[in-house]
Coordinates of N, CA and C and ligand atoms in Angstrom, one line a residue:
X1 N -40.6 -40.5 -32.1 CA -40.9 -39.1 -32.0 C -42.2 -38.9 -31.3
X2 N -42.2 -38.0 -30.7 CA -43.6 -37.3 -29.9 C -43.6 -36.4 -30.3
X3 N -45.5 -35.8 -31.1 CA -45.5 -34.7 -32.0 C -46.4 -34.3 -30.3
X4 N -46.3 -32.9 -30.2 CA -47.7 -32.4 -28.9 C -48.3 -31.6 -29.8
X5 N -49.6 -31.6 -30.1 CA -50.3 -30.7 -30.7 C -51.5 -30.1 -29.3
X6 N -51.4 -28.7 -29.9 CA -52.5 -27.9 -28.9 C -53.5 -27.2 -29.9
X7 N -54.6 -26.7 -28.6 CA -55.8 -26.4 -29.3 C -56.4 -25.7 -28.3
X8 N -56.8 -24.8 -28.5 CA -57.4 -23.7 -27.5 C -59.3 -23.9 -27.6
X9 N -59.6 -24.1 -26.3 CA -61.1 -23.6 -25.5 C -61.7 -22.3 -26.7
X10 N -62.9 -22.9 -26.6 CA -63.8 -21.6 -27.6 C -63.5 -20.3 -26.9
X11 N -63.9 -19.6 -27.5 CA -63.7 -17.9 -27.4 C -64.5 -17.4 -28.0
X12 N -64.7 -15.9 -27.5 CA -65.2 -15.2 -28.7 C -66.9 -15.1 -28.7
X13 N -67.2 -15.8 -27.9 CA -69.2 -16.3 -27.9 C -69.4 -17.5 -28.7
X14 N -68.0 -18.0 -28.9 CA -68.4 -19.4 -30.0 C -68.8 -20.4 -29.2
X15 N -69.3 -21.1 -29.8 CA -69.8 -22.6 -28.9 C -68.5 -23.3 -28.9
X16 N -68.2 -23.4 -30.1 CA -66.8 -24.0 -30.1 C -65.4 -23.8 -30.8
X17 N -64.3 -24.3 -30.7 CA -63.2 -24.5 -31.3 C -62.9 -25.2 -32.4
X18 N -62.9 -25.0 -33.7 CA -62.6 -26.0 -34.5 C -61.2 -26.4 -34.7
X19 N -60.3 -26.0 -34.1 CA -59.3 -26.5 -33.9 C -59.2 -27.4 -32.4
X20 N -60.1 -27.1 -31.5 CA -60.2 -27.8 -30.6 C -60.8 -29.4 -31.2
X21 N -61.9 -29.4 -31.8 CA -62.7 -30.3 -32.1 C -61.7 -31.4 -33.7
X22 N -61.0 -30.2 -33.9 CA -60.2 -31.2 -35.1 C -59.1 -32.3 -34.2
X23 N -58.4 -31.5 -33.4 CA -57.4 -32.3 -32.1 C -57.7 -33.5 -31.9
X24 N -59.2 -33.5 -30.7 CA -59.9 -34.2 -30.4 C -60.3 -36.0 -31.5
X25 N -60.1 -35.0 -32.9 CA -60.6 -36.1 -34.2 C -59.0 -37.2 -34.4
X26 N -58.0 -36.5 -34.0 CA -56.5 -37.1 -34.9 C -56.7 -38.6 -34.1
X27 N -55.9 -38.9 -34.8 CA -55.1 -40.6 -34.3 C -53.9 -40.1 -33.4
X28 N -53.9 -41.6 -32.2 CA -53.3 -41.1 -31.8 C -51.5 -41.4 -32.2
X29 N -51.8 -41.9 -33.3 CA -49.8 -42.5 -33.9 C -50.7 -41.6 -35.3
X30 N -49.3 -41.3 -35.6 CA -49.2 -40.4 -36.8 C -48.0 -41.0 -37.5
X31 N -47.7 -42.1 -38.3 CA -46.3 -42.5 -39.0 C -45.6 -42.6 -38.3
X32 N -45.8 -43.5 -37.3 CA -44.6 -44.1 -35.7 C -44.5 -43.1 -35.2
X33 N -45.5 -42.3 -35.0 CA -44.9 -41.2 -34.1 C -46.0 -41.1 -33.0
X34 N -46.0 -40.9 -31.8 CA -47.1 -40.6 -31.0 C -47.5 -39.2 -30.8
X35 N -49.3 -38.9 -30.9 CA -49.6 -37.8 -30.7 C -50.1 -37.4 -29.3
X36 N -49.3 -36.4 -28.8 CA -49.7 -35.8 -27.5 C -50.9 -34.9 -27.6
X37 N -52.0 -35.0 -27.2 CA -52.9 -33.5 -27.1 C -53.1 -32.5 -25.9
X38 N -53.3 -31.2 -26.1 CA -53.2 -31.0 -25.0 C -54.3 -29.4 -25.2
X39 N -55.1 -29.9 -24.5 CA -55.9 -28.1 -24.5 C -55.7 -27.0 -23.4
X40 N -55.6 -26.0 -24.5 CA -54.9 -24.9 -23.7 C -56.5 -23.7 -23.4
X41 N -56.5 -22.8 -22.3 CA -57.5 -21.7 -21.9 C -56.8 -20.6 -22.9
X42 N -58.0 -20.3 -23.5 CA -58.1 -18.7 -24.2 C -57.3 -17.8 -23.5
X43 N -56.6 -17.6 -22.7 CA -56.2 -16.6 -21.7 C -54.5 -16.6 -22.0
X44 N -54.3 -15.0 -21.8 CA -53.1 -14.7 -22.0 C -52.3 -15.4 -20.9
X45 N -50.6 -15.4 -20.6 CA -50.1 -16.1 -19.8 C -50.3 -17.7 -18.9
X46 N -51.7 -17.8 -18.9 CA -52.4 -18.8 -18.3 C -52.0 -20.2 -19.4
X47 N -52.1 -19.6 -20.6 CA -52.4 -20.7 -22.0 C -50.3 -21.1 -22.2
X48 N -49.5 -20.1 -22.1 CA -48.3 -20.5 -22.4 C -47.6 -21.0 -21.1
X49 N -48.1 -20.2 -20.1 CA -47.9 -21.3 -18.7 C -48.0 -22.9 -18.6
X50 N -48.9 -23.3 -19.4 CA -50.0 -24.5 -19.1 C -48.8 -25.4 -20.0
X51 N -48.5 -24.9 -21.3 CA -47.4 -25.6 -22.4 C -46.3 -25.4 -21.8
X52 N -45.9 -24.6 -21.2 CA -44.6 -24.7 -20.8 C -44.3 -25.9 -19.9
X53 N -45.3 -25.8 -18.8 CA -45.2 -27.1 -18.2 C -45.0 -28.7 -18.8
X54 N -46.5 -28.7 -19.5 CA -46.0 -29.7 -20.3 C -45.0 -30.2 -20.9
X55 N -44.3 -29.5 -21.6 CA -43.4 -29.7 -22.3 C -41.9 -30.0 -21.7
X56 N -41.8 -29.8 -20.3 CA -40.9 -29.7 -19.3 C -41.6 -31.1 -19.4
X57 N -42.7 -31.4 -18.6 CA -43.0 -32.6 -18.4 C -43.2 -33.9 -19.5
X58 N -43.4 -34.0 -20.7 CA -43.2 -34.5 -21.6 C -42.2 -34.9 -22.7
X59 N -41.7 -33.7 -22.7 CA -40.2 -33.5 -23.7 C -40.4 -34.0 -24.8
X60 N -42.3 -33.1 -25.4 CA -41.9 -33.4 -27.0 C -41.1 -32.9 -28.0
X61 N -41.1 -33.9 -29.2 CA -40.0 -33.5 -29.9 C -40.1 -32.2 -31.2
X62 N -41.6 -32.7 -31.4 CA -41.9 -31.3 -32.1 C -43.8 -31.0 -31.5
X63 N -43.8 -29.2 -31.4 CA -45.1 -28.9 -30.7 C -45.8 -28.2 -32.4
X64 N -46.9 -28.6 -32.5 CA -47.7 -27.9 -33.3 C -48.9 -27.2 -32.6
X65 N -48.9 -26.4 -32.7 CA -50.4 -25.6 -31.8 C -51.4 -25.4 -33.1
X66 N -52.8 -25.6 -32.9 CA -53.5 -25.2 -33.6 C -54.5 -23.8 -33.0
X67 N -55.1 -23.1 -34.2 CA -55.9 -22.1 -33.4 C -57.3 -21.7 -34.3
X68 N -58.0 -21.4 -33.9 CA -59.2 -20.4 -35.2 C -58.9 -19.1 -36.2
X69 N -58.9 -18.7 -37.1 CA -58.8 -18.1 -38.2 C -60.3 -17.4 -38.3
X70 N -61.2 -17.5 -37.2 CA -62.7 -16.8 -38.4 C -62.4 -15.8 -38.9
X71 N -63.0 -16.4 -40.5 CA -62.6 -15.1 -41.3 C -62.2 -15.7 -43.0
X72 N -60.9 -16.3 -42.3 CA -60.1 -17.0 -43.1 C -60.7 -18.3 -43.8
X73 N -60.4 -18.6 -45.2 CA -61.2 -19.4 -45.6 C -60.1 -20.7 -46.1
X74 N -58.8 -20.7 -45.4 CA -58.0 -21.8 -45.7 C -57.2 -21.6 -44.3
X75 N -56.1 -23.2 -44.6 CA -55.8 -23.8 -43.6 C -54.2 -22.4 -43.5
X76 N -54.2 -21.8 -42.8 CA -53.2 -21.0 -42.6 C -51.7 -21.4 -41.9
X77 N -50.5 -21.7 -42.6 CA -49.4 -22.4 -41.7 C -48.7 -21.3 -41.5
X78 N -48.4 -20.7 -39.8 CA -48.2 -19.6 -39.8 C -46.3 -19.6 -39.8
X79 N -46.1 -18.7 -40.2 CA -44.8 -18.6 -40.5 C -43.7 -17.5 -39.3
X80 N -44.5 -16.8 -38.3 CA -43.9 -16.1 -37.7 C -44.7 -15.5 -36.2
X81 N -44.2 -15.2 -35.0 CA -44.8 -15.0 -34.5 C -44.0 -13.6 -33.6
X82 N -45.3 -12.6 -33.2 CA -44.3 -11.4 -33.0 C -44.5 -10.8 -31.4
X83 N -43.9 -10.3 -31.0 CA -43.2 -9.8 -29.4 C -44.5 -8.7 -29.1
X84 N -45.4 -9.3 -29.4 CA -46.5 -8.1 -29.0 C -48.3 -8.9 -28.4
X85 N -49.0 -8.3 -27.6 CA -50.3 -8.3 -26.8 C -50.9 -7.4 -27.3
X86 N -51.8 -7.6 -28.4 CA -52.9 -6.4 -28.4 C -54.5 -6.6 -28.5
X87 N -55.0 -7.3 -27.7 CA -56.3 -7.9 -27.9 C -57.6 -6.7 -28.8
X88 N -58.3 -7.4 -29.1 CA -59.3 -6.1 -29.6 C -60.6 -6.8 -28.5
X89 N -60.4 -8.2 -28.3 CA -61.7 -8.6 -27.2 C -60.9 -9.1 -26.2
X90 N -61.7 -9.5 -25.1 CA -61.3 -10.1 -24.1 C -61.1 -11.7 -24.1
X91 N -60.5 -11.7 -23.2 CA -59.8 -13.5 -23.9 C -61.2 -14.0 -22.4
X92 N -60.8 -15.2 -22.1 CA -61.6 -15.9 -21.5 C -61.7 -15.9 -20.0
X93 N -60.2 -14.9 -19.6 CA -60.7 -14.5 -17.9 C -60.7 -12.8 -17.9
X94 N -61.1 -12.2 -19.1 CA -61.5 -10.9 -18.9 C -60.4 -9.7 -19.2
X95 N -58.7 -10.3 -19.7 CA -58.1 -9.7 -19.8 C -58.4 -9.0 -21.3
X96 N -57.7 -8.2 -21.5 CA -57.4 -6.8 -23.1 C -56.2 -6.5 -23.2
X97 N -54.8 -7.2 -23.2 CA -54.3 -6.5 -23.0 C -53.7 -5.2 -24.6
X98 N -52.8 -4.1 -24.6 CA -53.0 -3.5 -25.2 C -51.4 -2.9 -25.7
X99 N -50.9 -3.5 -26.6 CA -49.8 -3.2 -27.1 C -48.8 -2.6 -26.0
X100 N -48.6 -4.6 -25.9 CA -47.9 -4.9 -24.7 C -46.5 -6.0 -25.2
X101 N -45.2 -5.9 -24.9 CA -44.5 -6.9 -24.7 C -44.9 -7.8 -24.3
X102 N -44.7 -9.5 -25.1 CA -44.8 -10.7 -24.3 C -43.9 -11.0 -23.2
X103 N -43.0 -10.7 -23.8 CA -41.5 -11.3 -23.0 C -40.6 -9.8 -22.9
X104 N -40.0 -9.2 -22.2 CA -39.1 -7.7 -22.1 C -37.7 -8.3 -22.5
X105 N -37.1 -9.6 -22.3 CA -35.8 -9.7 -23.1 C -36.4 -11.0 -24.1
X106 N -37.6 -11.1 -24.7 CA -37.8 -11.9 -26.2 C -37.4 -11.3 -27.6
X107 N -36.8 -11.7 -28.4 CA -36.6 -11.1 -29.5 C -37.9 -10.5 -30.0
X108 N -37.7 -9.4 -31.1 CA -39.2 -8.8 -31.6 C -39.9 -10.1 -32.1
X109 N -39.0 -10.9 -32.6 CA -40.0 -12.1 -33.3 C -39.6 -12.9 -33.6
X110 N -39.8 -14.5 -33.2 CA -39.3 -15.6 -33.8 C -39.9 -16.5 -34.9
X111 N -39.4 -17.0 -36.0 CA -40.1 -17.8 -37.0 C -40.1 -19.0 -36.1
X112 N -41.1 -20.1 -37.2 CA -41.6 -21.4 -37.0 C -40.4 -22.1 -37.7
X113 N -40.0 -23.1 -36.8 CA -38.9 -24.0 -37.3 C -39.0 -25.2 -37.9
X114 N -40.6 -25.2 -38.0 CA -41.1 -26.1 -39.1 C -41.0 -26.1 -40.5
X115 N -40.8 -26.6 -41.4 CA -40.9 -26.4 -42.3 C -42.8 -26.1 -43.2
X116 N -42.4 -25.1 -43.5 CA -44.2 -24.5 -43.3 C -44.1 -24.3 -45.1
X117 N -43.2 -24.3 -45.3 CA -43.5 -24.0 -47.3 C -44.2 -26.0 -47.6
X118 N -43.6 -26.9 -46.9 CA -44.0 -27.7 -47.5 C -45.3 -28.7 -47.0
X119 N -45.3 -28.2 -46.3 CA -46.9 -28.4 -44.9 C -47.3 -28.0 -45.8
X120 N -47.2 -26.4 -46.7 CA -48.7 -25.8 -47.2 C -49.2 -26.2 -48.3
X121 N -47.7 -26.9 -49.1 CA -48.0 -27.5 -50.1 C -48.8 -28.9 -50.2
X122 N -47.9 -29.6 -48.9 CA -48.5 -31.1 -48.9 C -50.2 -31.1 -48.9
X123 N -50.9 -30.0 -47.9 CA -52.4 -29.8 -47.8 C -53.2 -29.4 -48.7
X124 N -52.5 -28.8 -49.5 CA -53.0 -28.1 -51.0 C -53.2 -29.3 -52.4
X125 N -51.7 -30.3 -51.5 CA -51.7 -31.5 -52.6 C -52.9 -32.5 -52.1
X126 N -53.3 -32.2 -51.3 CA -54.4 -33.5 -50.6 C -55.7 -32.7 -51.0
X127 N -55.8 -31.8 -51.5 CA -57.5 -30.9 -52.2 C -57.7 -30.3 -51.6
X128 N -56.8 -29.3 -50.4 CA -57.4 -28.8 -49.0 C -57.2 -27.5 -49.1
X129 N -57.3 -26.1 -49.3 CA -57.0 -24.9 -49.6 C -56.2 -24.5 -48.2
X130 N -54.7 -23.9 -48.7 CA -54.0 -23.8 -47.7 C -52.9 -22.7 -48.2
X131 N -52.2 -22.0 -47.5 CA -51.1 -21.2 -47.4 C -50.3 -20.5 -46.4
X132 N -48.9 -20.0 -46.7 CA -48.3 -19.7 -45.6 C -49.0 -18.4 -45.6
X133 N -49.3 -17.8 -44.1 CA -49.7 -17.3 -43.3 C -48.3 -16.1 -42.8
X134 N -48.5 -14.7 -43.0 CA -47.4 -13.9 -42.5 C -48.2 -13.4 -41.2
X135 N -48.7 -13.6 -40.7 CA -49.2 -13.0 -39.2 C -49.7 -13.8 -38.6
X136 N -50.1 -14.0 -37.2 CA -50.7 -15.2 -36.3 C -51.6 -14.0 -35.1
X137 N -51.6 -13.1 -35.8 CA -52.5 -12.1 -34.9 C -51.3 -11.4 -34.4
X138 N -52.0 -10.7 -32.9 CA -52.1 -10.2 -31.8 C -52.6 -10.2 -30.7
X139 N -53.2 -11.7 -30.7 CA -54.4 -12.3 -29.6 C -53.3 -13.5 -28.8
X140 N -53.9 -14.3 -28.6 CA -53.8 -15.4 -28.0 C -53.2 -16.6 -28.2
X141 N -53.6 -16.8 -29.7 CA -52.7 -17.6 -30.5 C -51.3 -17.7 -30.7
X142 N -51.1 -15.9 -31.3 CA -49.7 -15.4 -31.5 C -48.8 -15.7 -30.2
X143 N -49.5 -15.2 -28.9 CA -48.8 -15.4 -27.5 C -48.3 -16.7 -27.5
X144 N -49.3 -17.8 -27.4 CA -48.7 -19.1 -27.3 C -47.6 -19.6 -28.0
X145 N -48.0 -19.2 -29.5 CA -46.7 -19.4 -30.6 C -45.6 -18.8 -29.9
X146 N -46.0 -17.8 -29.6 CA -44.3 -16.8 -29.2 C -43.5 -17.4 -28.2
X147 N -44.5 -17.7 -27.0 CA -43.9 -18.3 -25.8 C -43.3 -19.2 -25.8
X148 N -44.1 -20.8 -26.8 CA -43.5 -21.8 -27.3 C -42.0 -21.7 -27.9
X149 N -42.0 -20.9 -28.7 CA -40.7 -21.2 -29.6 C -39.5 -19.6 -28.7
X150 N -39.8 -19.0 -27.7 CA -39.6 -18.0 -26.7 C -38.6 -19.5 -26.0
X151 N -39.2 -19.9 -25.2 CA -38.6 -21.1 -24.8 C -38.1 -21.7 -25.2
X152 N -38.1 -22.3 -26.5 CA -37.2 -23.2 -27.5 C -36.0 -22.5 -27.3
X153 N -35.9 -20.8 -27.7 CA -34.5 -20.3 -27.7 C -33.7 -19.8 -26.8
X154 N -34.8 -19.6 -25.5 CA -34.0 -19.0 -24.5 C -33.6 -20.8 -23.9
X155 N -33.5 -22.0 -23.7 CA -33.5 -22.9 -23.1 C -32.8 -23.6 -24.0
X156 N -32.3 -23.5 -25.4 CA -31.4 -24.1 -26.1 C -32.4 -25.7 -26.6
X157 N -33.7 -25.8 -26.5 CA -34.0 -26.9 -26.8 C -34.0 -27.6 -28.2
X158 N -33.7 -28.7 -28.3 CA -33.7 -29.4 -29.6 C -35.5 -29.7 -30.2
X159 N -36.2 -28.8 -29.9 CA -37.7 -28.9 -30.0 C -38.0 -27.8 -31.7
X160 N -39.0 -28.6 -32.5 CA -39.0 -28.1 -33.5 C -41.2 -27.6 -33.3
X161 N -41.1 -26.2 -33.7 CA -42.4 -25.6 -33.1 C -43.3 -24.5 -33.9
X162 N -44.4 -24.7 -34.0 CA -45.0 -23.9 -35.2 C -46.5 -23.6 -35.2
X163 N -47.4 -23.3 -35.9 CA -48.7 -23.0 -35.7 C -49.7 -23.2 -36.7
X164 N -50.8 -23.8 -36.5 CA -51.5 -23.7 -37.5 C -52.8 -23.0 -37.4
X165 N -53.5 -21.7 -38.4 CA -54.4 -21.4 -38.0 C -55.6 -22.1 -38.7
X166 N -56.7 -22.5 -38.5 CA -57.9 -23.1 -39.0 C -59.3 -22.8 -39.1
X167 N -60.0 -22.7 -40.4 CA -61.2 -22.0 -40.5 C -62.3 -22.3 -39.7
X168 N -63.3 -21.6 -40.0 CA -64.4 -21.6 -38.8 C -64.9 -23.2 -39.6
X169 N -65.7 -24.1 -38.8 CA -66.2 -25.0 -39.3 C -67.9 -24.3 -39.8
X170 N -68.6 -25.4 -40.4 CA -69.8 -24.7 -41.5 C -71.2 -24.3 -40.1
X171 N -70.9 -24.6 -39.0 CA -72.2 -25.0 -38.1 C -71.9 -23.4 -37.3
X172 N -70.7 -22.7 -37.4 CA -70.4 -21.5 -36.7 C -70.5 -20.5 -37.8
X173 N -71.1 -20.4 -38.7 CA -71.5 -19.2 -39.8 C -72.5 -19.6 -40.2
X174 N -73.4 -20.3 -39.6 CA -75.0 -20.7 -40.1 C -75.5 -19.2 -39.7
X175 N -75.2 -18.1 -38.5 CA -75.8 -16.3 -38.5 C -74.9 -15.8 -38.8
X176 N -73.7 -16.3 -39.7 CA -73.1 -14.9 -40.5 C -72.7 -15.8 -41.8
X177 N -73.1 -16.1 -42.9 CA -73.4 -16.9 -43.7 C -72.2 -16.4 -45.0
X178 N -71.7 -14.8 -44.7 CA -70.8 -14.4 -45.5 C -69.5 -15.2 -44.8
X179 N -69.2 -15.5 -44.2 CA -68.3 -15.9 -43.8 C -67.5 -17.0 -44.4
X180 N -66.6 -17.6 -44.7 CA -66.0 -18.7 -45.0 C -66.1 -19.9 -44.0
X181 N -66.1 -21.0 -43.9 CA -66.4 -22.0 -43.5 C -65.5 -23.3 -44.2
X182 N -64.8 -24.1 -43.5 CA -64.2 -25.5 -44.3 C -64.9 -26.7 -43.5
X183 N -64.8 -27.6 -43.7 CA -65.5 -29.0 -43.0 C -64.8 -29.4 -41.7
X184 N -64.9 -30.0 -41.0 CA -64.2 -30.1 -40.0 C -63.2 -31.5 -40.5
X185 N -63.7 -32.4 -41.3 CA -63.1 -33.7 -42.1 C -62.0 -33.1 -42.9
X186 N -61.8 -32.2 -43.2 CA -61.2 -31.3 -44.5 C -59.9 -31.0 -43.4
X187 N -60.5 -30.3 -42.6 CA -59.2 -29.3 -41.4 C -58.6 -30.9 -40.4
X188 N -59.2 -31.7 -40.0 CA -58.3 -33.0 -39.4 C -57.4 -33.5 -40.1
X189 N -58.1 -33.3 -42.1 CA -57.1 -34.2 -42.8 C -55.6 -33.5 -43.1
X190 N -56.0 -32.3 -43.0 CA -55.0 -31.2 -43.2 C -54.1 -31.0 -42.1
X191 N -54.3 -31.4 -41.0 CA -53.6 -31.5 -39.6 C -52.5 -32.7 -40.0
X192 N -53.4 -33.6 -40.1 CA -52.6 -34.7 -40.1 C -51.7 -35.1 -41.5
X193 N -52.4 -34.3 -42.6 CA -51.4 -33.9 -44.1 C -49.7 -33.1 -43.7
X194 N -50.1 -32.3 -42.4 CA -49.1 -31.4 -41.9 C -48.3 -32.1 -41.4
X195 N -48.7 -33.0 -40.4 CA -48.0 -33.6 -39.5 C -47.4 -35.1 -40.2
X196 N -47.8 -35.2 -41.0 CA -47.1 -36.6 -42.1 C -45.6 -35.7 -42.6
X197 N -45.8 -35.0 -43.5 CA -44.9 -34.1 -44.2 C -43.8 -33.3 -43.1
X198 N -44.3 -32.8 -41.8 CA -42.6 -32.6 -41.3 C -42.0 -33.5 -40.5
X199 N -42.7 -34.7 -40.9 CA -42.1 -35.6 -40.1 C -41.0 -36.4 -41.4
X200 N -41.6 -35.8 -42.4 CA -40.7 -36.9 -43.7 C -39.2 -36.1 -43.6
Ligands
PCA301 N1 -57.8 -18.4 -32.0 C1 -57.4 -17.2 -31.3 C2 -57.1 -17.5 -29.9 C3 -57.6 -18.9 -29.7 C4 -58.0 -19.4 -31.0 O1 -58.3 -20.5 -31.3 C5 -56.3 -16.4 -32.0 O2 -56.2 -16.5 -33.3 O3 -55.5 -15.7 -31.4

């Protein structure tokens, strides 16, 4: 099995991605299975462009994308992703766009064909605060998810594809201190807690 996991470039004025920086952390075999990584640009079109290719060119067998949550104070396994663009900031080449269709013949929305009830459990069973997730935005994230599994159905592929959203790490709320924060040791193990479990 080849798992591809993605992770998106900082945004936002952040230094960085902690889903980018957790990626970067995994092994690269996960339970006989090889991990693909692949980083994707903050940018609408640009970011599901970049996966689409790959995945033409790789032909993994299941894609997990990871993304940022600031805000959120657990590991989020998102359960759905919806047929809509509505930024409230600019992504990373300047676009906004603004309650916009992703796709004009995509369904309003497709779920994750992962199994996400037990991801959330297995991460919760490992000490790691976690749950399913009913939204994945209207940013960037959601786009990727959509387009990912957009392709899975319009192309008939035997590809199994999902999302995980991830808290800010502790060194990015050191000037907003209300904020929630998880460790970055905490969110790798919870990656790879995810990725043990839909592989069983
Ligand atoms: N989080 C953003 C986009 C990139 C990221 O890591 C989001 O939730 O849409």
């Amino acid at each position: 099995m080849k798992i591809l996991i993605t992770a998106f470039e900082p945004f936002g004025g952040e230094k960085v991605n902690p889903a980018l920086e957790a990626m970067k952390l995994l092994p690269d075999m996960i339970d006989n299975s090889k991990i693909l990584k692949l980083e994707l640009p903050t940018i609408f079109k640009k970011s599901v462009e970049k996966v689409w290719q790959y995945i033409d060119m790789h032909k993994p067998d299941i894609i997990v994308s990871l993304g940022q949550a600031g805000g959120r104070a657990y590991i989020s396994v998102e359960r759905v992703a919806i047929n809509i663009d509505d930024a409230s900031i600019a992504d990373n080449d300047g676009n906004m766009p603004v309650d916009l269709p992703i796709f004009e013949d995509g369904e309003n929305a497709y779920f994750s064909n992962l199994p996400i009830r037990n991801m959330a459990e297995a991460i919760k069973k490992a000490g790691i605060p976690a749950r399913i997730s009913n939204t994945a935005g209207t940013y960037v994230c959601n786009h990727v998810m959509y387009g990912v599994l957009y392709k899975i159905h319009k192309e008939n592929l035997n590809m199994k594809a999902g999302f995980i959203h991830v808290p800010y790490i502790p060194e990015q709320v050191i000037a907003k201190p209300e904020s929630p924060s998880m460790s970055l040791e905490h969110i790798v193990k919870a990656i790879e807690v995810a990725c043990v479990e839909l592989l069983s």
